[in-house]
PDB file of C-alpha atoms in Angstrom:
ATOM      1  CA  UNK A 560      -0.383  14.123   4.001  1.00 97.00           C
ATOM      2  CA  UNK A 561      -2.352  11.845   1.718  1.00 98.00           C
ATOM      3  CA  UNK A 562      -5.601   9.939   2.145  1.00 98.00           C
ATOM      4  CA  UNK A 563      -7.311   7.395  -0.066  1.00 98.00           C
ATOM      5  CA  UNK A 564     -10.217   4.970  -0.012  1.00 98.00           C
ATOM      6  CA  UNK A 565     -10.864   1.872  -2.093  1.00 97.00           C
ATOM      7  CA  UNK A 566     -14.101  -0.045  -2.458  1.00 98.00           C
ATOM      8  CA  UNK A 567     -13.090  -3.584  -1.497  1.00 98.00           C
ATOM      9  CA  UNK A 568     -15.405  -5.481  -3.883  1.00 98.00           C
ATOM     10  CA  UNK A 569     -14.453  -3.230  -6.800  1.00 98.00           C
ATOM     11  CA  UNK A 570     -10.753  -3.723  -6.065  1.00 98.00           C
ATOM     12  CA  UNK A 571     -11.271  -7.502  -5.865  1.00 97.00           C
ATOM     13  CA  UNK A 572     -13.096  -7.471  -9.210  1.00 98.00           C
ATOM     14  CA  UNK A 573     -10.203  -5.539 -10.774  1.00 97.00           C
ATOM     15  CA  UNK A 574      -7.743  -8.173  -9.504  1.00 96.00           C
ATOM     16  CA  UNK A 575      -9.970 -10.934 -10.923  1.00 96.00           C
ATOM     17  CA  UNK A 576     -10.162  -9.210 -14.328  1.00 97.00           C
ATOM     18  CA  UNK A 577      -6.415  -8.571 -14.487  1.00 96.00           C
ATOM     19  CA  UNK A 578      -4.527 -11.371 -12.705  1.00 87.00           C
ATOM     20  CA  UNK A 579      -1.112  -9.744 -13.318  1.00 95.00           C
ATOM     21  CA  UNK A 580      -2.205  -6.556 -11.564  1.00 96.00           C
ATOM     22  CA  UNK A 581      -1.318  -7.865  -8.098  1.00 96.00           C
ATOM     23  CA  UNK A 582       2.309  -8.382  -9.141  1.00 95.00           C
ATOM     24  CA  UNK A 583       2.510  -4.795 -10.413  1.00 96.00           C
ATOM     25  CA  UNK A 584       1.054  -3.377  -7.188  1.00 97.00           C
ATOM     26  CA  UNK A 585       2.565  -5.500  -4.432  1.00 97.00           C
ATOM     27  CA  UNK A 586       5.798  -7.176  -3.430  1.00 96.00           C
ATOM     28  CA  UNK A 587       5.459 -10.847  -2.539  1.00 93.00           C
ATOM     29  CA  UNK A 588       5.630 -10.185   1.222  1.00 93.00           C
ATOM     30  CA  UNK A 589       2.492  -8.044   0.887  1.00 96.00           C
ATOM     31  CA  UNK A 590       0.579 -10.744  -0.984  1.00 96.00           C
ATOM     32  CA  UNK A 591       1.060 -13.419   1.682  1.00 93.00           C
ATOM     33  CA  UNK A 592       0.644 -13.672   5.434  1.00 90.00           C
ATOM     34  CA  UNK A 593       3.583 -14.965   7.503  1.00 84.00           C
ATOM     35  CA  UNK A 594       1.783 -18.350   7.518  1.00 90.00           C
ATOM     36  CA  UNK A 595       2.081 -18.500   3.713  1.00 92.00           C
ATOM     37  CA  UNK A 596      -1.650 -18.004   3.187  1.00 95.00           C
ATOM     38  CA  UNK A 597      -2.609 -15.401   0.582  1.00 94.00           C
ATOM     39  CA  UNK A 598      -3.937 -12.157   2.075  1.00 95.00           C
ATOM     40  CA  UNK A 599      -7.628 -11.462   1.714  1.00 96.00           C
ATOM     41  CA  UNK A 600      -8.989  -8.845  -0.656  1.00 97.00           C
ATOM     42  CA  UNK A 601      -9.720  -6.338   2.158  1.00 97.00           C
ATOM     43  CA  UNK A 602      -6.091  -6.511   3.283  1.00 96.00           C
ATOM     44  CA  UNK A 603      -4.828  -5.993  -0.257  1.00 97.00           C
ATOM     45  CA  UNK A 604      -7.316  -3.188  -0.921  1.00 98.00           C
ATOM     46  CA  UNK A 605      -6.150  -1.286   2.164  1.00 98.00           C
ATOM     47  CA  UNK A 606      -2.525  -1.683   1.060  1.00 98.00           C
ATOM     48  CA  UNK A 607      -3.452  -0.301  -2.350  1.00 98.00           C
ATOM     49  CA  UNK A 608      -5.213   2.644  -0.679  1.00 98.00           C
ATOM     50  CA  UNK A 609      -2.043   3.237   1.362  1.00 98.00           C
ATOM     51  CA  UNK A 610       0.088   3.371  -1.781  1.00 98.00           C
ATOM     52  CA  UNK A 611      -2.337   5.846  -3.355  1.00 97.00           C
ATOM     53  CA  UNK A 612      -2.242   7.941  -0.159  1.00 98.00           C
ATOM     54  CA  UNK A 613       1.554   7.785  -0.207  1.00 98.00           C
ATOM     55  CA  UNK A 614       1.652   9.090  -3.776  1.00 97.00           C
ATOM     56  CA  UNK A 615      -0.648  11.951  -2.778  1.00 97.00           C
ATOM     57  CA  UNK A 616       1.547  12.765   0.232  1.00 97.00           C
ATOM     58  CA  UNK A 617       4.483  13.094  -2.168  1.00 97.00           C
ATOM     59  CA  UNK A 618       2.529  15.328  -4.547  1.00 96.00           C
ATOM     60  CA  UNK A 619       1.824  12.497  -7.020  1.00 92.00           C
ATOM     61  CA  UNK A 620       5.107  12.677  -8.945  1.00 92.00           C
ATOM     62  CA  UNK A 621       5.335  10.738 -12.204  1.00 92.00           C
ATOM     63  CA  UNK A 622       7.381   7.574 -12.366  1.00 94.00           C
ATOM     64  CA  UNK A 623       6.687   6.010  -8.967  1.00 96.00           C
ATOM     65  CA  UNK A 624       6.681   2.221  -8.949  1.00 96.00           C
ATOM     66  CA  UNK A 625       4.041   0.675  -6.700  1.00 96.00           C
ATOM     67  CA  UNK A 626       6.467  -2.069  -5.686  1.00 97.00           C
ATOM     68  CA  UNK A 627       8.909   0.550  -4.338  1.00 98.00           C
ATOM     69  CA  UNK A 628       6.520   1.078  -1.404  1.00 98.00           C
ATOM     70  CA  UNK A 629       5.828  -1.825   0.923  1.00 98.00           C
ATOM     71  CA  UNK A 630       3.368  -1.925   3.790  1.00 97.00           C
ATOM     72  CA  UNK A 631       4.878  -4.119   6.505  1.00 95.00           C
ATOM     73  CA  UNK A 632       2.937  -5.348   9.512  1.00 92.00           C
ATOM     74  CA  UNK A 633       5.014  -5.314  12.682  1.00 91.00           C
ATOM     75  CA  UNK A 634       4.622  -8.106  15.252  1.00 88.00           C
ATOM     76  CA  UNK A 635       2.451  -5.725  17.275  1.00 92.00           C
ATOM     77  CA  UNK A 636       0.063  -5.412  14.315  1.00 89.00           C
ATOM     78  CA  UNK A 637       1.089  -1.825  13.602  1.00 94.00           C
ATOM     79  CA  UNK A 638       1.569  -1.039   9.902  1.00 95.00           C
ATOM     80  CA  UNK A 639       4.861   0.473   8.778  1.00 96.00           C
ATOM     81  CA  UNK A 640       5.877   1.874   5.410  1.00 97.00           C
ATOM     82  CA  UNK A 641       9.148   0.829   3.785  1.00 97.00           C
ATOM     83  CA  UNK A 642      10.218   2.770   0.694  1.00 98.00           C
ATOM     84  CA  UNK A 643      12.937   2.014  -1.842  1.00 97.00           C
ATOM     85  CA  UNK A 644      13.886   3.006  -5.385  1.00 98.00           C
ATOM     86  CA  UNK A 645      11.646   5.569  -7.064  1.00 97.00           C
ATOM     87  CA  UNK A 646       9.587   6.265  -3.942  1.00 98.00           C
ATOM     88  CA  UNK A 647      12.660   6.703  -1.735  1.00 97.00           C
ATOM     89  CA  UNK A 648      14.171   9.096  -4.296  1.00 97.00           C
ATOM     90  CA  UNK A 649      10.994  11.208  -4.456  1.00 97.00           C
ATOM     91  CA  UNK A 650      10.792  11.281  -0.654  1.00 97.00           C
ATOM     92  CA  UNK A 651      14.457  12.264  -0.326  1.00 97.00           C
ATOM     93  CA  UNK A 652      14.017  15.098  -2.849  1.00 96.00           C
ATOM     94  CA  UNK A 653      11.245  16.484  -0.615  1.00 96.00           C
ATOM     95  CA  UNK A 654      13.232  16.018   2.589  1.00 97.00           C
ATOM     96  CA  UNK A 655      11.001  13.274   4.013  1.00 97.00           C
ATOM     97  CA  UNK A 656      12.685  11.614   6.988  1.00 95.00           C
ATOM     98  CA  UNK A 657       9.867   9.542   8.479  1.00 96.00           C
ATOM     99  CA  UNK A 658       6.434   8.153   7.695  1.00 97.00           C
ATOM    100  CA  UNK A 659       3.218   7.722   9.630  1.00 97.00           C
ATOM    101  CA  UNK A 660       0.526   5.393   8.316  1.00 98.00           C
ATOM    102  CA  UNK A 661      -2.961   4.395   9.407  1.00 97.00           C
ATOM    103  CA  UNK A 662      -5.047   1.675   7.735  1.00 97.00           C
ATOM    104  CA  UNK A 663      -8.660   0.651   8.180  1.00 97.00           C
ATOM    105  CA  UNK A 664     -11.293  -1.408   6.389  1.00 96.00           C
ATOM    106  CA  UNK A 665     -14.946  -1.738   7.288  1.00 96.00           C
ATOM    107  CA  UNK A 666     -18.357  -1.789   5.606  1.00 96.00           C
ATOM    108  CA  UNK A 667     -16.838  -2.633   2.219  1.00 97.00           C
ATOM    109  CA  UNK A 668     -14.381   0.270   2.178  1.00 98.00           C
ATOM    110  CA  UNK A 669     -10.620   0.298   2.744  1.00 98.00           C
ATOM    111  CA  UNK A 670      -9.057   3.593   3.818  1.00 98.00           C
ATOM    112  CA  UNK A 671      -5.531   4.784   4.455  1.00 98.00           C
ATOM    113  CA  UNK A 672      -3.803   7.932   5.647  1.00 98.00           C
ATOM    114  CA  UNK A 673      -0.102   8.555   5.080  1.00 98.00           C
ATOM    115  CA  UNK A 674       1.880  11.420   6.570  1.00 98.00           C
ATOM    116  CA  UNK A 675       5.335  12.193   5.197  1.00 97.00           C
ATOM    117  CA  UNK A 676       7.367  14.040   7.824  1.00 96.00           C
ATOM    118  CA  UNK A 677      10.557  15.922   7.230  1.00 92.00           C
TER     119      UNK A 677
END
């Protein structure tokens, strides 16, 4: 299990300071809503917190690529984690067969919990 929090304004300031950071952290589907509109900072901050929580759930192995973990929103609104590449390999090595994820943002803080089950 991993948990992480991110201060939304601080995360937004980091994205403003380093415009290329978003491309290193997120796949394009995470950056934009189905309508084509760019996601808000709170939505991106909670996705970042989820990726940090995911890394913690895996024991924080070196070499994970942030873009090898994608937070997908199902039609119902429920978040789902999709892993590929480096993240999938680390999960497989630990015997992870399924993921559980919970996201929240309120009062300027984004939080995420990730459970790796196997």
